[in-house]
CSV table of C-alpha atoms in Angstrom, one decimal:
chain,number,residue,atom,x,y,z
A,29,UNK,CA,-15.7,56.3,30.2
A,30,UNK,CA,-15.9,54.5,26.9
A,31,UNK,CA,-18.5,55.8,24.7
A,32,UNK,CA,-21.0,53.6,23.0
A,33,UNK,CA,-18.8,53.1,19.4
A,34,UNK,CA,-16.0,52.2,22.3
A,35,UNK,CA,-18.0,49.4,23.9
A,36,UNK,CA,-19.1,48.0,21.2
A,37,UNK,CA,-15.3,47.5,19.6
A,38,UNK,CA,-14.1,46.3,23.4
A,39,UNK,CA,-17.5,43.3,22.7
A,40,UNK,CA,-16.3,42.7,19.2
A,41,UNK,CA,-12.7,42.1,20.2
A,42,UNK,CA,-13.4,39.7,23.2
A,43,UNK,CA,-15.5,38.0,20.6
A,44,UNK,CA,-12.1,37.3,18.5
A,45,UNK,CA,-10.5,36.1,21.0
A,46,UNK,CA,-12.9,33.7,22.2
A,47,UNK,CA,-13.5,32.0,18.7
A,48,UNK,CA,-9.7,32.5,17.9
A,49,UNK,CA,-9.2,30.6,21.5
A,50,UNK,CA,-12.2,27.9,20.9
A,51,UNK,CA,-11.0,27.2,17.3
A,52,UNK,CA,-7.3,26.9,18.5
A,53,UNK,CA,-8.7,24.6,21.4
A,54,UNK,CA,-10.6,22.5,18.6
A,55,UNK,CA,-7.7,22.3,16.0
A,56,UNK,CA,-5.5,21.4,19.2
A,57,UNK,CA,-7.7,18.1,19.8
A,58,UNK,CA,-8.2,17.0,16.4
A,59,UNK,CA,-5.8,14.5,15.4
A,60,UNK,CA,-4.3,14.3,11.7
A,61,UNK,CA,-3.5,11.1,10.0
A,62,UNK,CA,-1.6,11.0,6.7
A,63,UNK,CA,-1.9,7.4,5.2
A,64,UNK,CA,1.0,6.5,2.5
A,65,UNK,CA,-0.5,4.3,0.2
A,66,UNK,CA,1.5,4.3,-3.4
A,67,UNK,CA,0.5,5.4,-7.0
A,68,UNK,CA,-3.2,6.2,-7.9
A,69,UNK,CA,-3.8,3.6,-10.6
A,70,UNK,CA,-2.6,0.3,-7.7
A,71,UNK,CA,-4.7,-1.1,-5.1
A,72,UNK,CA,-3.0,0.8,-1.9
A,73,UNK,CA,-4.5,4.6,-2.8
A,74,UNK,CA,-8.3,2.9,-3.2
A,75,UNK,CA,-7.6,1.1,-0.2
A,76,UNK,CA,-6.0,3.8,1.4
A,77,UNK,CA,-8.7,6.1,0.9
A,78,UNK,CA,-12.0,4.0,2.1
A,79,UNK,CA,-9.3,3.3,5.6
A,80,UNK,CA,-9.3,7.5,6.0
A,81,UNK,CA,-13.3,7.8,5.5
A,82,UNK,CA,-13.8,4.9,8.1
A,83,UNK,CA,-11.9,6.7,10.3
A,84,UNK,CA,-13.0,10.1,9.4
A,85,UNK,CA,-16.8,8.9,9.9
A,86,UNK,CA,-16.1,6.9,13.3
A,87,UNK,CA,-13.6,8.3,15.3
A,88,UNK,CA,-14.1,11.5,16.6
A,89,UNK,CA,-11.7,14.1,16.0
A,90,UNK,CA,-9.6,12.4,13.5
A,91,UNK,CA,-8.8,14.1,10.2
A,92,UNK,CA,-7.7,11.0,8.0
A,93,UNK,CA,-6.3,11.6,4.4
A,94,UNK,CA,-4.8,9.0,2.0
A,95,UNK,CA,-1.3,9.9,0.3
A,96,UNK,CA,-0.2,8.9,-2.9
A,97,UNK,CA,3.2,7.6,-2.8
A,98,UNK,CA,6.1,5.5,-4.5
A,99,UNK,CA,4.8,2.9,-2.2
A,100,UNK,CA,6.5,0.5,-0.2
A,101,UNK,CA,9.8,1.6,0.4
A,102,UNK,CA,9.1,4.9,0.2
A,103,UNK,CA,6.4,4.6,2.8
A,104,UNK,CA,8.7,2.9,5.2
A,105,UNK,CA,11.2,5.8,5.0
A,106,UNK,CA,7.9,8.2,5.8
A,107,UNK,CA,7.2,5.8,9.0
A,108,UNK,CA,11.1,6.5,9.8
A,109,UNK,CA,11.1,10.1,9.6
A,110,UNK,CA,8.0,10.7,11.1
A,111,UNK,CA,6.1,12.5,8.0
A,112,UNK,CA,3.6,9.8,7.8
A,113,UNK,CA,1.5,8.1,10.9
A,114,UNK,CA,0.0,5.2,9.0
A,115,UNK,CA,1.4,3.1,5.8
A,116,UNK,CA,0.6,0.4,3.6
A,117,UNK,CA,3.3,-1.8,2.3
A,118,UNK,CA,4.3,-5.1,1.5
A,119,UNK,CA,5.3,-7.0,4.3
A,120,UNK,CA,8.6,-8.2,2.7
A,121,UNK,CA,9.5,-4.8,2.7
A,122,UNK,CA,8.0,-4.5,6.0
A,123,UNK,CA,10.4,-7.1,7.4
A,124,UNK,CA,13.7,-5.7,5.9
A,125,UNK,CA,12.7,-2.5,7.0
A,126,UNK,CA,12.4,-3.6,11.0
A,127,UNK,CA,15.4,-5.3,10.7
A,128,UNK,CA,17.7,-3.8,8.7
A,129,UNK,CA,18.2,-5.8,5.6
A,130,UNK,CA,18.8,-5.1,2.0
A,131,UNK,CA,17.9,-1.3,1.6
A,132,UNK,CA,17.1,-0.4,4.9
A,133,UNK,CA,21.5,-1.4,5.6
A,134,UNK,CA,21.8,1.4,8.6
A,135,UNK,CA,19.3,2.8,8.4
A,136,UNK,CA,16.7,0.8,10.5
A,137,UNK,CA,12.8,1.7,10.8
A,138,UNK,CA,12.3,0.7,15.1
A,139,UNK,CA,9.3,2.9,15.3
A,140,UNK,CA,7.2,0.7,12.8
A,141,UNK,CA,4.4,-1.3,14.1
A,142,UNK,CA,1.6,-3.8,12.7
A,143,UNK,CA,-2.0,-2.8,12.4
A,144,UNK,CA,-3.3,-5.5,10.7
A,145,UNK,CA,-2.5,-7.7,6.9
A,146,UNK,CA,-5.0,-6.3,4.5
A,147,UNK,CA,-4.8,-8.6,1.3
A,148,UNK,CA,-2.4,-10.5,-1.1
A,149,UNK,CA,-0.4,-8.7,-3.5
A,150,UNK,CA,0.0,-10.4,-6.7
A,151,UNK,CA,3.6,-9.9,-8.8
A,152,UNK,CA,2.1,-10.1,-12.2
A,153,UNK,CA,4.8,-9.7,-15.2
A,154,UNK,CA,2.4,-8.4,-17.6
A,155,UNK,CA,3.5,-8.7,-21.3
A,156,UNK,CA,2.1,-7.8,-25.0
A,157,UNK,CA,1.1,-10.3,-26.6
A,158,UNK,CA,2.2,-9.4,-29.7
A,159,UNK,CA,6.0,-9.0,-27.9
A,160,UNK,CA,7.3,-12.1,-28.8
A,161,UNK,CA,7.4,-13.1,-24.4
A,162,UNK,CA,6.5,-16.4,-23.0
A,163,UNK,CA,9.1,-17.0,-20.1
A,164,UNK,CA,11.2,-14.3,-18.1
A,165,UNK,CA,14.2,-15.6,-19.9
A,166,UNK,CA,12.4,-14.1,-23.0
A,167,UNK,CA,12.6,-10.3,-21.2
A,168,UNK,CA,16.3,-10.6,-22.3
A,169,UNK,CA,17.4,-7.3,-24.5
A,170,UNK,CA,13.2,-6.3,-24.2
A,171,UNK,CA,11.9,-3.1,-22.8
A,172,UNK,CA,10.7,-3.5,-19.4
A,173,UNK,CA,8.6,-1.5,-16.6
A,174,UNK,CA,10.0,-2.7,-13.3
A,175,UNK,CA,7.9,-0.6,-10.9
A,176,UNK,CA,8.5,3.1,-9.6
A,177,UNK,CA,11.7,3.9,-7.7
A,178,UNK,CA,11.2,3.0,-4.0
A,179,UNK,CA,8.3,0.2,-4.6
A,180,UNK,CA,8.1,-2.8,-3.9
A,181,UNK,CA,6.8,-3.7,-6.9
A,182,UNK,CA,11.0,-2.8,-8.1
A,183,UNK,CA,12.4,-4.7,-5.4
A,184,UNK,CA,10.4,-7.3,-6.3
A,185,UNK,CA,11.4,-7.1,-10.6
A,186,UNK,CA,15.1,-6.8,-9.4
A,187,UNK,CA,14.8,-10.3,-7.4
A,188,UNK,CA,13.0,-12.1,-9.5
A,189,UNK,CA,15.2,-11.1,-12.9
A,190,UNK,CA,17.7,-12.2,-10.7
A,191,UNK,CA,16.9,-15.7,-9.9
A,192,UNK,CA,16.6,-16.3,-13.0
A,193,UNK,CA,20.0,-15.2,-14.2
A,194,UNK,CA,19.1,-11.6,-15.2
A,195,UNK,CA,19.7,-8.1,-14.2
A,196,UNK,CA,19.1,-4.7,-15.3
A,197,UNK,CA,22.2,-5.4,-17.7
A,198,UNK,CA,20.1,-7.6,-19.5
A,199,UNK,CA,17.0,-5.6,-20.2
A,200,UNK,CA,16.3,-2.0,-21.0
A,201,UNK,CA,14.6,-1.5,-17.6
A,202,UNK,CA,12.1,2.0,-16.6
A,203,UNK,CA,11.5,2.9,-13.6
A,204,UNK,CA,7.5,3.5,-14.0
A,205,UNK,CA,4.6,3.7,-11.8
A,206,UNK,CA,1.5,1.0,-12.6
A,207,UNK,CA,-0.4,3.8,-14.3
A,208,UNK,CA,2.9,5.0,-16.6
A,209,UNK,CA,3.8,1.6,-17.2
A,210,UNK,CA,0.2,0.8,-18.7
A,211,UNK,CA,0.2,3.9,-20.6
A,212,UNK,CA,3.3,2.8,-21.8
A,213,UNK,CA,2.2,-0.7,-22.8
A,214,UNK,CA,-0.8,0.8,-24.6
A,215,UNK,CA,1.3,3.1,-26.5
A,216,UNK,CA,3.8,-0.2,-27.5
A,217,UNK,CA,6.8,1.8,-26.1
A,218,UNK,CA,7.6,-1.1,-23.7
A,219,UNK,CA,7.1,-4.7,-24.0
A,220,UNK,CA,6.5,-5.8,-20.1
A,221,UNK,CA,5.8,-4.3,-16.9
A,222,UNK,CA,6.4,-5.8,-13.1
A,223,UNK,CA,3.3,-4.8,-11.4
A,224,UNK,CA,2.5,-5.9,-7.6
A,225,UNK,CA,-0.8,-5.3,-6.5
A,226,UNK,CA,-4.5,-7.0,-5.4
A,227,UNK,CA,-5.6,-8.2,-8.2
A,228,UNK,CA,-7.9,-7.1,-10.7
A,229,UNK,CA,-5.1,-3.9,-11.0
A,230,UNK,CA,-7.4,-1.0,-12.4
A,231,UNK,CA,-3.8,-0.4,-15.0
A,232,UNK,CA,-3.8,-3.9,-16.1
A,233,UNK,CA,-7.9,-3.5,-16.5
A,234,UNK,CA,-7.0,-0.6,-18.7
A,235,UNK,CA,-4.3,-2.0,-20.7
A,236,UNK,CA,-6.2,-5.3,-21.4
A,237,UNK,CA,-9.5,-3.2,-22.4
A,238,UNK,CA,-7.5,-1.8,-25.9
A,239,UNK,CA,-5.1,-4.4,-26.5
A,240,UNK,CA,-4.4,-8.0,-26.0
A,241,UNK,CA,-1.8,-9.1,-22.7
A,242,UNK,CA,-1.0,-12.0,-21.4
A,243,UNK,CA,0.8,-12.9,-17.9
A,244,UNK,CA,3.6,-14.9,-17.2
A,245,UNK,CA,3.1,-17.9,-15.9
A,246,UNK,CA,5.5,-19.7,-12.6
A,247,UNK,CA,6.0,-23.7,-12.8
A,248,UNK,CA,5.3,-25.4,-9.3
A,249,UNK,CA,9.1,-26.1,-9.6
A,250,UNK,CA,9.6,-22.2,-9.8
A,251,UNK,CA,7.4,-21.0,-7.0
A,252,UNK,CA,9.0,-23.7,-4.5
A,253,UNK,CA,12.7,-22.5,-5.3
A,254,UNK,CA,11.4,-18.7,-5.1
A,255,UNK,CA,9.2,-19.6,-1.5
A,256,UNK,CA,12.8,-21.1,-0.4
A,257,UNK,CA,14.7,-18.4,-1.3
A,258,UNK,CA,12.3,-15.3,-0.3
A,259,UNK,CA,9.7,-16.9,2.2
A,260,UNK,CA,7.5,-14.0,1.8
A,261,UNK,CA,6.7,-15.5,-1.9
A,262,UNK,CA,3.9,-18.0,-2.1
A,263,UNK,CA,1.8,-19.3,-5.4
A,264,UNK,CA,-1.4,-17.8,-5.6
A,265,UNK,CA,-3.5,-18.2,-9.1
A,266,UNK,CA,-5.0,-15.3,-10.9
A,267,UNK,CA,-8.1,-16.7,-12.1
A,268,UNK,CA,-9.0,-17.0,-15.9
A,269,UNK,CA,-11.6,-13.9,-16.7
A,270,UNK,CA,-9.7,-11.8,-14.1
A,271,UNK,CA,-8.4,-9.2,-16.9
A,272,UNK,CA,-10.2,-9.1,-20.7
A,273,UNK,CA,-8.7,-11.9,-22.8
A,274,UNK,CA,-7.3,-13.9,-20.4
A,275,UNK,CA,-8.9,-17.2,-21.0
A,276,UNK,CA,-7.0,-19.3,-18.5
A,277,UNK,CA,-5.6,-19.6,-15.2
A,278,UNK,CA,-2.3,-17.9,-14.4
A,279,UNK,CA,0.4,-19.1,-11.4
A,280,UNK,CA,2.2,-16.5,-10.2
A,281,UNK,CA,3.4,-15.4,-6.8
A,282,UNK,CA,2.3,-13.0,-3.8
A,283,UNK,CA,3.1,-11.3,-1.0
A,284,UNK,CA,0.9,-9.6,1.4
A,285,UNK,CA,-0.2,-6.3,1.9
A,286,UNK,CA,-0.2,-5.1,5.6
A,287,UNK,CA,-1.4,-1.4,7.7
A,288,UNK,CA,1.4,-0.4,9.8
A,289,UNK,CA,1.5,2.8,11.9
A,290,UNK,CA,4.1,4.9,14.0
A,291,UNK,CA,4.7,3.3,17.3
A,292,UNK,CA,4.2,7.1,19.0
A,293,UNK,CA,0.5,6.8,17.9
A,294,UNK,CA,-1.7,6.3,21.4
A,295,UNK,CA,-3.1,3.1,22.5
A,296,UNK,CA,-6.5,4.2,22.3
A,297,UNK,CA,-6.3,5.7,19.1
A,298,UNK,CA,-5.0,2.7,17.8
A,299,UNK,CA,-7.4,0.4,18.8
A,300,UNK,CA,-9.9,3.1,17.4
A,301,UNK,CA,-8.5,2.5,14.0
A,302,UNK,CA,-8.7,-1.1,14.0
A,303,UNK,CA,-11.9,-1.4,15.9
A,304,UNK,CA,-13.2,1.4,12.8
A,305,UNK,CA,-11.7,-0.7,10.3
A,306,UNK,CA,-13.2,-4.3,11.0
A,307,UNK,CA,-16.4,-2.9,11.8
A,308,UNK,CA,-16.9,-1.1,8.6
A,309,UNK,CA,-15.6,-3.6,6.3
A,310,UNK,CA,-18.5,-2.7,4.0
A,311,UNK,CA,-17.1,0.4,3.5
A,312,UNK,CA,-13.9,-0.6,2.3
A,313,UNK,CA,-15.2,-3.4,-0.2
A,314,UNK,CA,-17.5,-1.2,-1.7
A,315,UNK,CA,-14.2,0.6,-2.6
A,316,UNK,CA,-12.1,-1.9,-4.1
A,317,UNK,CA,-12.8,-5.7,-4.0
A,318,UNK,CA,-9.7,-6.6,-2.8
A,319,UNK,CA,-11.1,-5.5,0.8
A,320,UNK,CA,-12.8,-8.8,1.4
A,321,UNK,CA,-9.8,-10.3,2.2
A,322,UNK,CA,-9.3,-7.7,5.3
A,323,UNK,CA,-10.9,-10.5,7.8
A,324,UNK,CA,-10.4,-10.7,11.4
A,325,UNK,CA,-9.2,-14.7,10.8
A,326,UNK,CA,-6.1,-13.5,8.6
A,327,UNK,CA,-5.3,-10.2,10.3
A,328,UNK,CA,-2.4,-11.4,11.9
A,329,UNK,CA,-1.2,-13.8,9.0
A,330,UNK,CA,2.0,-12.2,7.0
A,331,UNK,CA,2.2,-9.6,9.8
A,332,UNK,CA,5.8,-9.3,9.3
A,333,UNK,CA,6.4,-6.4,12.5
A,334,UNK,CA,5.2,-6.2,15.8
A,335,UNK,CA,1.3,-5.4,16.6
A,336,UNK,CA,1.1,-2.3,18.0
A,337,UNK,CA,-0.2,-2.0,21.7
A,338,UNK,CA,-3.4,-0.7,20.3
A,339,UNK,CA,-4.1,-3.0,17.8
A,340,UNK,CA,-2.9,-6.3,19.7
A,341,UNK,CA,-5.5,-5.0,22.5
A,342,UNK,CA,-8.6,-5.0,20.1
A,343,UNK,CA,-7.5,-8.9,18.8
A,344,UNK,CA,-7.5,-10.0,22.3
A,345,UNK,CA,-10.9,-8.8,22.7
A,346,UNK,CA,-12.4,-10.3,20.2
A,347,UNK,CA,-10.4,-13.7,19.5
């Protein structure tokens, strides 16, 4: 017969495996969601981040988290392989990536599906103004930030140089993220940088706060030719004020920014995620401005993949 010191160890021990066996039951149902956004000074890891406390605070048993990344081709290859289960990219990048074109030659993303289009994402070509740059052709023989390998921001630099008639023979190009680059502008060890991101872009905030930038500026001529050859590109306007000491209205071009999620995710946990993130759109503006867009109206416009199952089933029920 066990003797008191021996019943007491036999109680203890059940008791560890019962919590072991109710914590393990309890980690089994909780569900973790990495979200790939891109570099910490863009729009994607604010954005990123109010997304994984919407869905932290209304679905239960989700453990959201927002990644920081190399953005938008780089968070396709993460949908590929699995190591991500939601992304936000551009949806150019999006659509090469579904189909694949350009980078994604062979190596074709089918398990990527459409959540819903967040915002635009302006292509700014931010220049000193002291650098002597008033027209791309002017980046000739300059020192130029073209976004961080595996961005779209860099896809976007190597098109645009090239329909224009330059490449990366032309220019001494770096391969920066948007918080580098505007370190590097600050510092005067670069004369432009490609960003692509909602605008205002906190590094262009902090690069325009010490020193005086302009942007370059698309004729209507330009942005038709560019929306022919690339119909993701459209002329959008960056407002005079947007950024300290610009004092008048810039025409540019834009893309939009889209949540897209592995096509193994559930149904109903996908129409969790949507429902969480239109009905907490406070939430998400209060993080970064650039949320307003995220409207029920444009969530399908510049969806550039297939709704997922999930997220087509909460549209239907509320179109």
């Amino acid at each position: 017969m066990f003797n008191q010191k021996g019943k007491i160890f036999v109680m203890l021990s059940l008791l560890t495996v019962f919590s072991l066996f109710v914590s393990g039951s309890v980690m089994a149902q909780t569900k973790f969601l990495s979200i790939a956004t891109g570099g910490t000074s863009g729009t994607y890891y604010p954005i990123g981040g109010a997304i994984a406390k919407v869905l932290n605070e209304n679905i239960e048993n989700v453990n959201a988290s927002a990644q920081s990344t190399g953005a938008s081709v780089t968070n396709s290859r993460l949908i590929y392989n699995q190591e991500v289960e939601l992304a936000i990219l551009q949806n150019d990048i999006a659509s090469y990536a579904v189909n694949g074109q350009n980078q994604f030659e062979g190596n074709t993303v089918k398990n990527m599906t459409g959540i819903t289009a967040l915002y635009p994402e302006v292509i700014q070509i931010v220049v000193r103004a002291d650098a002597g740059i008033e027209k791309i052709s002017d980046l000739k023989g300059k020192k130029v930030a073209v976004g961080a390998p595996g961005s779209g921001a860099e896809a976007n630099a190597s098109q645009i140089l090239n329909f224009f008639g330059l490449s990366y023979d032309d220019i001494e190009e770096d391969y920066l993220s948007f918080g580098e680059a505007a370190s590097r502008l600050k510092d005067r060890q670069i004369d432009a940088a490609f960003l692509t991101a909602g605008i205002p872009t906190a590094a262009v905030m902090d690069v325009a706060a010490t020193q005086k930038i302009s942007l370059l500026n698309f004729s209507k001529a330009d942005i038709k030719a560019l929306n022919g050859k690339y119909p993701y590109l459209t002329g959008v306007t960056v407002p005079a004020g947007t950024y300290n000491g610009l004092d008048k209205d810039v025409t540019t071009v834009a893309l939009k920014a889209i949540l897209v999620a592995d096509s193994d995710l559930s149904e109903e946990l996908v129409y969790n995620i949507t429902k969480a993130i239109f009905e907490n759109r406070d939430t998400l503006i209060n993080a970064h401005d650039r949320a307003k867009d995220i409207k029920l109206e444009n969530a399908k416009d510049g969806m550039t993949v297939k709704l997922h199952p999930g997220a087509e089933k909460y549209f239907n029920e509320v179109e």
